[in-house]
PDB file of C-alpha atoms in Angstrom:
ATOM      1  CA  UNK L   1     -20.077  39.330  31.523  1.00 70.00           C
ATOM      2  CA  UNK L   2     -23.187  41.427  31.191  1.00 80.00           C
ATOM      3  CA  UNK L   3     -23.643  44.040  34.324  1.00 89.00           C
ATOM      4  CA  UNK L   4     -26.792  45.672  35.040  1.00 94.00           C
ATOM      5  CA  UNK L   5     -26.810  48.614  37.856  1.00 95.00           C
ATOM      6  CA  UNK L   6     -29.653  50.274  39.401  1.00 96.00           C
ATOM      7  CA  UNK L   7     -29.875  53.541  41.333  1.00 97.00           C
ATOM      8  CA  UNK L   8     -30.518  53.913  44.231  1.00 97.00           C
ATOM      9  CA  UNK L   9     -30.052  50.858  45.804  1.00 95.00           C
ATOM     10  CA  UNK L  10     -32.629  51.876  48.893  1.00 96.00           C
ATOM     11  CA  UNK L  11     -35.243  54.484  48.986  1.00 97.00           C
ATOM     12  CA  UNK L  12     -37.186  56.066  51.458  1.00 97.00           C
ATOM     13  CA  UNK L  13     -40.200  58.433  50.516  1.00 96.00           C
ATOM     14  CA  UNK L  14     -42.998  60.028  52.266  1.00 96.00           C
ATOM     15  CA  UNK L  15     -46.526  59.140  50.676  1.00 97.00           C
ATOM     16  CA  UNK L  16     -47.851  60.985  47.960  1.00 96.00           C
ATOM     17  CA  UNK L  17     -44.221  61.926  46.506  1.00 97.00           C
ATOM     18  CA  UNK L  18     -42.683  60.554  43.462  1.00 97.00           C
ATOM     19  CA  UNK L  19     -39.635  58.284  42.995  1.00 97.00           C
ATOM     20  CA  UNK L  20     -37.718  57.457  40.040  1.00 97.00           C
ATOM     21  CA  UNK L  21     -35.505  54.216  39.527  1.00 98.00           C
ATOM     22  CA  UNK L  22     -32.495  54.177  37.083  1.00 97.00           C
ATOM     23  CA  UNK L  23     -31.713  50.508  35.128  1.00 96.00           C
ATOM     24  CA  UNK L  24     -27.914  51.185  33.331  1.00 95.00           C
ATOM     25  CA  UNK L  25     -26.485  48.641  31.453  1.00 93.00           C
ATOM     26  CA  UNK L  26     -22.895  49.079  32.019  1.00 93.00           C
ATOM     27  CA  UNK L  27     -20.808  47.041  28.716  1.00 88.00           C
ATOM     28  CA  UNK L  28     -23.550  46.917  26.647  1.00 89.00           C
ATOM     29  CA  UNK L  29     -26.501  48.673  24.755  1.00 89.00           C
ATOM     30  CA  UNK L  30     -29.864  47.527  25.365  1.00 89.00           C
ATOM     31  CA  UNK L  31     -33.357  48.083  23.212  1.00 88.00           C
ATOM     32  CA  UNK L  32     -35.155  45.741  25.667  1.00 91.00           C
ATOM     33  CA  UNK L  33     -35.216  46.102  29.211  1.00 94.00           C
ATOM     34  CA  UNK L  34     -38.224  44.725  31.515  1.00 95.00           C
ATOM     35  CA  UNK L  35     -39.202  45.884  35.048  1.00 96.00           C
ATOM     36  CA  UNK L  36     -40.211  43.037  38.084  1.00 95.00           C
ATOM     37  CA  UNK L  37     -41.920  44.273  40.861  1.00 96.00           C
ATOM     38  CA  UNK L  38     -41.343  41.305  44.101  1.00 93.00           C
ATOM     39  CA  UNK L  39     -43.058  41.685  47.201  1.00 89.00           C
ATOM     40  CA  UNK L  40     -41.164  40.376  50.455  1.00 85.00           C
ATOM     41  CA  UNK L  41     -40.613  35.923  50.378  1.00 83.00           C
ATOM     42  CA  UNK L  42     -42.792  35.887  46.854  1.00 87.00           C
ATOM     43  CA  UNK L  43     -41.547  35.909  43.079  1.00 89.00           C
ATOM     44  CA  UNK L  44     -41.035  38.411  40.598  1.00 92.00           C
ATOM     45  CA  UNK L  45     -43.857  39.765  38.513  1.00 92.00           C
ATOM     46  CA  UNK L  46     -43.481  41.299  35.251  1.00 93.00           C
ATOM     47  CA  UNK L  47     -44.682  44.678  35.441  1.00 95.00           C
ATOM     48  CA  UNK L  48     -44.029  46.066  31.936  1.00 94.00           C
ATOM     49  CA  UNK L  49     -41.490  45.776  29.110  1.00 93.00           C
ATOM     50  CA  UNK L  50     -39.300  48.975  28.077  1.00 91.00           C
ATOM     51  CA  UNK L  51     -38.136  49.652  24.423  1.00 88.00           C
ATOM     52  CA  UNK L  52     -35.570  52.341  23.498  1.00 88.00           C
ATOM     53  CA  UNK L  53     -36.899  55.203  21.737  1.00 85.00           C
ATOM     54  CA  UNK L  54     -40.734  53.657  21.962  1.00 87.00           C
ATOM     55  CA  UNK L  55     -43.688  53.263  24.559  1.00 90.00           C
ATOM     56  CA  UNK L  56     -43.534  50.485  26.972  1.00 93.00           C
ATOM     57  CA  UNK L  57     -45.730  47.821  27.126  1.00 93.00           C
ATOM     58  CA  UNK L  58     -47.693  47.318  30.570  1.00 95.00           C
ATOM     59  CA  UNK L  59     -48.651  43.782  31.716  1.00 92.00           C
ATOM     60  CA  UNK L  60     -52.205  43.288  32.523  1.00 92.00           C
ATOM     61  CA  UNK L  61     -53.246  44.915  36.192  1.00 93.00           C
ATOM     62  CA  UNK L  62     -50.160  47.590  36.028  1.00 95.00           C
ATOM     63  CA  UNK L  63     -51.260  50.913  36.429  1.00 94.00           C
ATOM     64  CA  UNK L  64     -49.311  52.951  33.366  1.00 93.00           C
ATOM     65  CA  UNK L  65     -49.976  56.706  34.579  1.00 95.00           C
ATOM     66  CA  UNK L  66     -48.922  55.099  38.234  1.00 96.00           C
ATOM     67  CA  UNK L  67     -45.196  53.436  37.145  1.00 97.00           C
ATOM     68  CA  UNK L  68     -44.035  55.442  33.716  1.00 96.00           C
ATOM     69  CA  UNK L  69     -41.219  54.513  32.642  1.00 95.00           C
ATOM     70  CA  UNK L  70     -38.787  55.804  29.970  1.00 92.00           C
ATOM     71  CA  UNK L  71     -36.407  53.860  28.349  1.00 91.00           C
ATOM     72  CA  UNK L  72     -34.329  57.174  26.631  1.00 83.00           C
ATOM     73  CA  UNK L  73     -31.455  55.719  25.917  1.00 90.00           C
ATOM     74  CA  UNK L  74     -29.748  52.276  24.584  1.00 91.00           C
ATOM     75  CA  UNK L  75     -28.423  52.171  28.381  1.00 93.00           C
ATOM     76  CA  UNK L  76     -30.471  53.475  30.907  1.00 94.00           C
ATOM     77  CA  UNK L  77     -34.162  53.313  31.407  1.00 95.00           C
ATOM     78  CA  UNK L  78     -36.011  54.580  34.397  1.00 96.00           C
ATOM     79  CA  UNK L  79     -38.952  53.876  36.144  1.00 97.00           C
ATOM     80  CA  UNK L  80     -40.556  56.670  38.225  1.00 97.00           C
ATOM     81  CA  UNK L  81     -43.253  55.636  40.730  1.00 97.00           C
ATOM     82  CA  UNK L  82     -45.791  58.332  40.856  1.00 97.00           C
ATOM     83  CA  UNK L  83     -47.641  59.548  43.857  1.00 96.00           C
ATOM     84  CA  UNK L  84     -46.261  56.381  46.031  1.00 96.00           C
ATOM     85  CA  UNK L  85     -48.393  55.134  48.379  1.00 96.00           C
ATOM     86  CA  UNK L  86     -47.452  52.794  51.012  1.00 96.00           C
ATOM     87  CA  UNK L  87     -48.673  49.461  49.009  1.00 95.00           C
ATOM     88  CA  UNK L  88     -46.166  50.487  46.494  1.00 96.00           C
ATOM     89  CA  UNK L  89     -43.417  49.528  48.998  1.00 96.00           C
ATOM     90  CA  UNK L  90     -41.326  46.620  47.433  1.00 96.00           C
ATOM     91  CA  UNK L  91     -38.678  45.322  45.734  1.00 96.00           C
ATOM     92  CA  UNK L  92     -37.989  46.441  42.117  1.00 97.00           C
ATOM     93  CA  UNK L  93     -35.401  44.473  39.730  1.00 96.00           C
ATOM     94  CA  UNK L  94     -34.751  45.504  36.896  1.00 96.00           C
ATOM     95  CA  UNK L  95     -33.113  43.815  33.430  1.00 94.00           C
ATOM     96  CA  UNK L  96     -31.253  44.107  30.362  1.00 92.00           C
ATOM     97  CA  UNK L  97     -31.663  41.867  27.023  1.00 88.00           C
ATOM     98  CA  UNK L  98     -29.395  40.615  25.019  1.00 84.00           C
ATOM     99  CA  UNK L  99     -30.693  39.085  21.845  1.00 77.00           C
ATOM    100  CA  UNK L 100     -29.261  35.433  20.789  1.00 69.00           C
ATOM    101  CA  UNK L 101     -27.202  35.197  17.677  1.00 57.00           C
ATOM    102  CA  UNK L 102     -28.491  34.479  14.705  1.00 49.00           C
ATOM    103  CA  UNK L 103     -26.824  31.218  15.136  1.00 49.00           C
ATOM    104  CA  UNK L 104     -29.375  29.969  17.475  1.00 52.00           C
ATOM    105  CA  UNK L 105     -28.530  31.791  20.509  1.00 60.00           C
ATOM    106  CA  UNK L 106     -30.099  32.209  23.573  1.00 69.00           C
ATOM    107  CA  UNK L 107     -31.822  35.786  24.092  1.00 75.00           C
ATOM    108  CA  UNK L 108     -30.878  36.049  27.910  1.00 81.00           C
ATOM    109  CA  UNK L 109     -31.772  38.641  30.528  1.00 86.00           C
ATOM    110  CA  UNK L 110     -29.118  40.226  33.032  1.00 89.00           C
ATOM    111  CA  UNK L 111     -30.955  41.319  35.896  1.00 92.00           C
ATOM    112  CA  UNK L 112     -29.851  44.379  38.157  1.00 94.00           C
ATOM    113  CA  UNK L 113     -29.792  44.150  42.063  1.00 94.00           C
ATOM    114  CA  UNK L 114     -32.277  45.549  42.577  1.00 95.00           C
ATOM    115  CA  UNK L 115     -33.693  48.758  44.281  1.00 97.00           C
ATOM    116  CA  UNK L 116     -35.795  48.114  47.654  1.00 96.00           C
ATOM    117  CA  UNK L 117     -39.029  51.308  47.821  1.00 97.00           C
ATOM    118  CA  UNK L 118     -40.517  51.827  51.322  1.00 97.00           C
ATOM    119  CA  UNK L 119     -42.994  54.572  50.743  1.00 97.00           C
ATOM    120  CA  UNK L 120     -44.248  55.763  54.898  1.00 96.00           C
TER     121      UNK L 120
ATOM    122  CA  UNK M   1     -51.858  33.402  36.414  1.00 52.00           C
ATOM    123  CA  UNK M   2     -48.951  32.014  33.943  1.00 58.00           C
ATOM    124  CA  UNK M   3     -46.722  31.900  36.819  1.00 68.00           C
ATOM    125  CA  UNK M   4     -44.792  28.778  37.473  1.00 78.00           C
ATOM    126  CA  UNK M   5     -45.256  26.987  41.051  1.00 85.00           C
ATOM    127  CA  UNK M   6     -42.306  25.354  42.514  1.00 88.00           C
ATOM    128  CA  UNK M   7     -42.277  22.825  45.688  1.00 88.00           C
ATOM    129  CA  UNK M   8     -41.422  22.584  48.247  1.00 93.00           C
ATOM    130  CA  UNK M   9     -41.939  26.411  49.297  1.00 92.00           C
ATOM    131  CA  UNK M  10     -39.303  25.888  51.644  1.00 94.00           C
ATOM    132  CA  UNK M  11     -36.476  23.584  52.603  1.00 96.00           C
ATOM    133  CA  UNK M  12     -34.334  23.072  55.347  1.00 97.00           C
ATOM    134  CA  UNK M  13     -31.240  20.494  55.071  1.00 97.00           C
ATOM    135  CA  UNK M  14     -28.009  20.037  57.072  1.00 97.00           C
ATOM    136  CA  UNK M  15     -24.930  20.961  55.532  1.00 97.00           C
ATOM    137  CA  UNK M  16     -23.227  18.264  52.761  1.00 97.00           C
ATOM    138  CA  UNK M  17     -26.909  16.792  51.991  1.00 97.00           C
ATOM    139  CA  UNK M  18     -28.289  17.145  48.761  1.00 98.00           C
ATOM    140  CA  UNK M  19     -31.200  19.953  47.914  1.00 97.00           C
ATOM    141  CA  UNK M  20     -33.947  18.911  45.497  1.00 97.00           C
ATOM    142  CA  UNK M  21     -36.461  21.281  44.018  1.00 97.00           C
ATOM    143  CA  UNK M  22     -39.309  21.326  41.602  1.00 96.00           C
ATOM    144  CA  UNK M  23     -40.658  23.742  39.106  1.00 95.00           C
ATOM    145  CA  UNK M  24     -44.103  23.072  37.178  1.00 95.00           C
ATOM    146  CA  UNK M  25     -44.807  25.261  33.995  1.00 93.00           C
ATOM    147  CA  UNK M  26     -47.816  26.054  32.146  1.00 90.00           C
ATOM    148  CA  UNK M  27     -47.250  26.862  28.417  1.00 88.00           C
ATOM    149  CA  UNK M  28     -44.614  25.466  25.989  1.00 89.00           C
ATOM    150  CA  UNK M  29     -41.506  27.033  26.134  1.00 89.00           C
ATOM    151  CA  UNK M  30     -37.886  27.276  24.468  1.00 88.00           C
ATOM    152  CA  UNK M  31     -35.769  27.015  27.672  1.00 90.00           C
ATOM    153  CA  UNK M  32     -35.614  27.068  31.520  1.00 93.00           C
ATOM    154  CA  UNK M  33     -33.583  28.625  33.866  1.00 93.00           C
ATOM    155  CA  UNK M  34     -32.963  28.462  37.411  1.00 95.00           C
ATOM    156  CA  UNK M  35     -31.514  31.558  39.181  1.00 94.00           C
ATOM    157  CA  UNK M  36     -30.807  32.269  42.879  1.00 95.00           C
ATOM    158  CA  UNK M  37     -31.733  35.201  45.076  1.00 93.00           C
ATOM    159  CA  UNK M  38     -29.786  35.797  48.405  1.00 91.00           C
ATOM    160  CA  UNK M  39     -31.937  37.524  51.042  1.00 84.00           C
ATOM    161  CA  UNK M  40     -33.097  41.328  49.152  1.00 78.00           C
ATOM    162  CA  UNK M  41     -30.661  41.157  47.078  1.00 84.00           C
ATOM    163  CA  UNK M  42     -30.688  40.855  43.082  1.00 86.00           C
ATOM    164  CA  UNK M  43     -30.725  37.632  40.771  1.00 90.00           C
ATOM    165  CA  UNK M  44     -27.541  35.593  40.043  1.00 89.00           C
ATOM    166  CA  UNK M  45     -28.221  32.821  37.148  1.00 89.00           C
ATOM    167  CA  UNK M  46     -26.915  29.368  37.618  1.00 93.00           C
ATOM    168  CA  UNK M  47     -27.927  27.247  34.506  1.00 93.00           C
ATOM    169  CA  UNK M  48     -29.801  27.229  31.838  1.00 91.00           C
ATOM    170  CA  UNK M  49     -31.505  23.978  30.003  1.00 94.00           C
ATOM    171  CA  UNK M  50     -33.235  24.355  26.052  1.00 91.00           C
ATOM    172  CA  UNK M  51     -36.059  22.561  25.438  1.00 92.00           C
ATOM    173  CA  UNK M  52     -34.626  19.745  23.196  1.00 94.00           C
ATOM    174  CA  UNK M  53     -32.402  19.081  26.304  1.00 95.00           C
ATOM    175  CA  UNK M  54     -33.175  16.454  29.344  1.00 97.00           C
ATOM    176  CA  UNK M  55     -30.495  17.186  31.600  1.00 97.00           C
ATOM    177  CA  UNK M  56     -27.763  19.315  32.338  1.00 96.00           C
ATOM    178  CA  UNK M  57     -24.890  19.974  35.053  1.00 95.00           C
ATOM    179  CA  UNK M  58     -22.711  22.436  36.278  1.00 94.00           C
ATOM    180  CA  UNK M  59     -20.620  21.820  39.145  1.00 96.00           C
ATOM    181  CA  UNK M  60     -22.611  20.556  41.881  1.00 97.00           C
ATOM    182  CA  UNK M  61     -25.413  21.495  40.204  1.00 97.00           C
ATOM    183  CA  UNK M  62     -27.941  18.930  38.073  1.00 98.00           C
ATOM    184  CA  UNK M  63     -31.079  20.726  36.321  1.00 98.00           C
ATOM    185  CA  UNK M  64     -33.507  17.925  34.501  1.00 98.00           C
ATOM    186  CA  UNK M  65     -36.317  18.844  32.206  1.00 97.00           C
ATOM    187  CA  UNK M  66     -39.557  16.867  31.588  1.00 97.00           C
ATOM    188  CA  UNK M  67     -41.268  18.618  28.853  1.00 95.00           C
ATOM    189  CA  UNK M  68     -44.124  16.643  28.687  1.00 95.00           C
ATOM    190  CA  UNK M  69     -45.106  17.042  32.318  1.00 95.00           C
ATOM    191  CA  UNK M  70     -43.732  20.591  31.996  1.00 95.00           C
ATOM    192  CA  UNK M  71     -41.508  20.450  35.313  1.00 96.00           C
ATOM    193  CA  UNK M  72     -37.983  20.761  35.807  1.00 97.00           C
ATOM    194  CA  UNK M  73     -36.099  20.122  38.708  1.00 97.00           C
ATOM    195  CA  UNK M  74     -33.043  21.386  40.470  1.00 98.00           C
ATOM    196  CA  UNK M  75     -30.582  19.262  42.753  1.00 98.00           C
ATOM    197  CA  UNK M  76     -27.692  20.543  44.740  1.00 98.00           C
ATOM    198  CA  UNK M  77     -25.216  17.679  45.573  1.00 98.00           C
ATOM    199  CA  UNK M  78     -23.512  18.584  48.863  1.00 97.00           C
ATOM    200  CA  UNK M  79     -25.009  21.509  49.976  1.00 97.00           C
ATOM    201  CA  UNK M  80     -22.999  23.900  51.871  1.00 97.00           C
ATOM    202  CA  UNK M  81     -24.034  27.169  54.229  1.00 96.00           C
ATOM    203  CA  UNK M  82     -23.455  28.872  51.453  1.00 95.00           C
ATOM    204  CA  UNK M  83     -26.498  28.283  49.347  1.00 97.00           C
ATOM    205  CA  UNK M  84     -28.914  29.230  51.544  1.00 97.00           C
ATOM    206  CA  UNK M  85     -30.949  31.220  49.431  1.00 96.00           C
ATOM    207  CA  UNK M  86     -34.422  31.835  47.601  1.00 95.00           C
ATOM    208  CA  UNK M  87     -34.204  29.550  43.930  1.00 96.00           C
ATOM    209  CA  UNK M  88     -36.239  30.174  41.063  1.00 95.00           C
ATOM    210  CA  UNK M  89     -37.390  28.644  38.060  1.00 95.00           C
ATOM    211  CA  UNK M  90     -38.135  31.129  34.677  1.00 93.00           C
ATOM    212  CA  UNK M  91     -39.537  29.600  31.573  1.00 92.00           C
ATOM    213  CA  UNK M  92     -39.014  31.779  28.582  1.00 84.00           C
ATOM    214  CA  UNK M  93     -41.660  30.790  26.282  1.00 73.00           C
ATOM    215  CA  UNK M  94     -40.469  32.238  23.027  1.00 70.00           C
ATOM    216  CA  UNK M  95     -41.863  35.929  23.794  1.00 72.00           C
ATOM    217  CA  UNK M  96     -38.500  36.777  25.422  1.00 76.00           C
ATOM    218  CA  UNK M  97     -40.300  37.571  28.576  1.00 83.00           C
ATOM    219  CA  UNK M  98     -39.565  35.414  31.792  1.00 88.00           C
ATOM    220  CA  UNK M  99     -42.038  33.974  33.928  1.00 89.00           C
ATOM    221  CA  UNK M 100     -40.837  32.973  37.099  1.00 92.00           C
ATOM    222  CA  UNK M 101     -41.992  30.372  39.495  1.00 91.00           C
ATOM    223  CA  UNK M 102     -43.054  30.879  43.028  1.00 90.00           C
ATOM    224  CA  UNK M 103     -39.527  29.745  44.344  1.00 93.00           C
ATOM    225  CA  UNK M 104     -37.921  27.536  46.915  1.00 95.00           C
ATOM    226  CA  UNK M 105     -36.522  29.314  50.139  1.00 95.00           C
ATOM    227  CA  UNK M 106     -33.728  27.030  50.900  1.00 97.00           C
ATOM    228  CA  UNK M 107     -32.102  26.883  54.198  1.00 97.00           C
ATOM    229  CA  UNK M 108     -28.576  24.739  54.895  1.00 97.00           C
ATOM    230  CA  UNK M 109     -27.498  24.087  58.252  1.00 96.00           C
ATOM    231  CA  UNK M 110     -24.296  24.021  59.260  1.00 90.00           C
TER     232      UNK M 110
END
């Protein structure tokens, strides 16, 4: 099947530096990936979706100069938290899309495991 | 907010009794899913049910649909230690985005 990685796993930052998150889709190329931001024992949020070789598109209430994110590739797109900040601390997941077939299949998202921030 | 709600926010069942949760949606959509999320860990899908579709199993798992009330539901037959777990509901609504419920922290006993 479909597997998503994301590096690093765990990060630990001081406030006010920058961190960058890597989404890889491993057996398969990807125009679409979206970024979920999940604080601790609530759901995932959309925060924006990324498209290969174009801007991404921000969900209402994310900060784009805060979380940019570049989606260079048809396999990798990154998300770089800028000047973290303690209530940036969470849990960021990551996923890949796979369009349906023309046959009536289902576009489906394979989500990565995710890549836990604690900004001090 | 588009996001889903699901009930009950949490559950806790002794092992080989069945698990039932709910997921409410707001907008029309073209399918459900249900995924599961182990303590900080990442997202691991379990079943997916269309829109034209009322019910669906796999394994000890039985996902109904209710379109017209929007809600789905979710029932584990014979839970096990195991599947203690956060679940969550994500409507796709045609836009290819997900929007995800509010989840069910389940908790099986052994």
């Amino acid at each position: 099947g479909a597997v998503v990685s994301q590096h690093p796993s765990r990060v630990i930052c001081k406030s006010g530096t920058s961190v960058k998150i890597e989404c890889r889709s491993l057996d398969f190329q990807a125009t679409t990936m979206f970024w979920y931001r999940q604080f601790p024992k609530q759901s995932l949020m959309l925060m924006a979706t990324s498209n290969e070789g174009s801007k991404a598109t921000y969900e209402q209430g994310v900060e784009k100069d805060k979380f940019l994110i570049n989606h260079a590739s048809l396999t990798l797109s990154t998300l770089t938290v800028t000047s973290a900040h303690p209530e940036d601390s969470s849990f960021y997941i990551c996923s890949a899309l796979i369009w349906g077939t023309s046959g009536g299949g289902t576009d489906t998202q394979y989500f990565g495991p995710g890549t836990r921030l604690t900004v001090l | 907010s588009q996001q889903g709600e699901e009930d009950p926010q949490a559950l806790s069942i002794q092992e080989g009794e069945n698990a039932t949760m709910n997921c409410s949606y707001k907008t029309s959509i073209n399918n459900l899913q249900w995924y599961r999320q182990n303590s900080g860990r990442g997202l691991v899908h379990l079943i997916l049910i269309r829109s034209n579709e009322r019910e669906k199993h796999s394994g000890r798992l039985r996902v109904t649909l209710d379109t017209s009330k929007k809600s789905s539901s979710l029932l584990i037959t014979a839970s096990r230690a195991a599947d203690t777990a956060s679940y969550f509901c994500a409507t796709d609504a045609g836009t290819y985005k997900y929007i995800f419920g509010t989840g069910t922290r389940l908790k099986v006993l052994a």
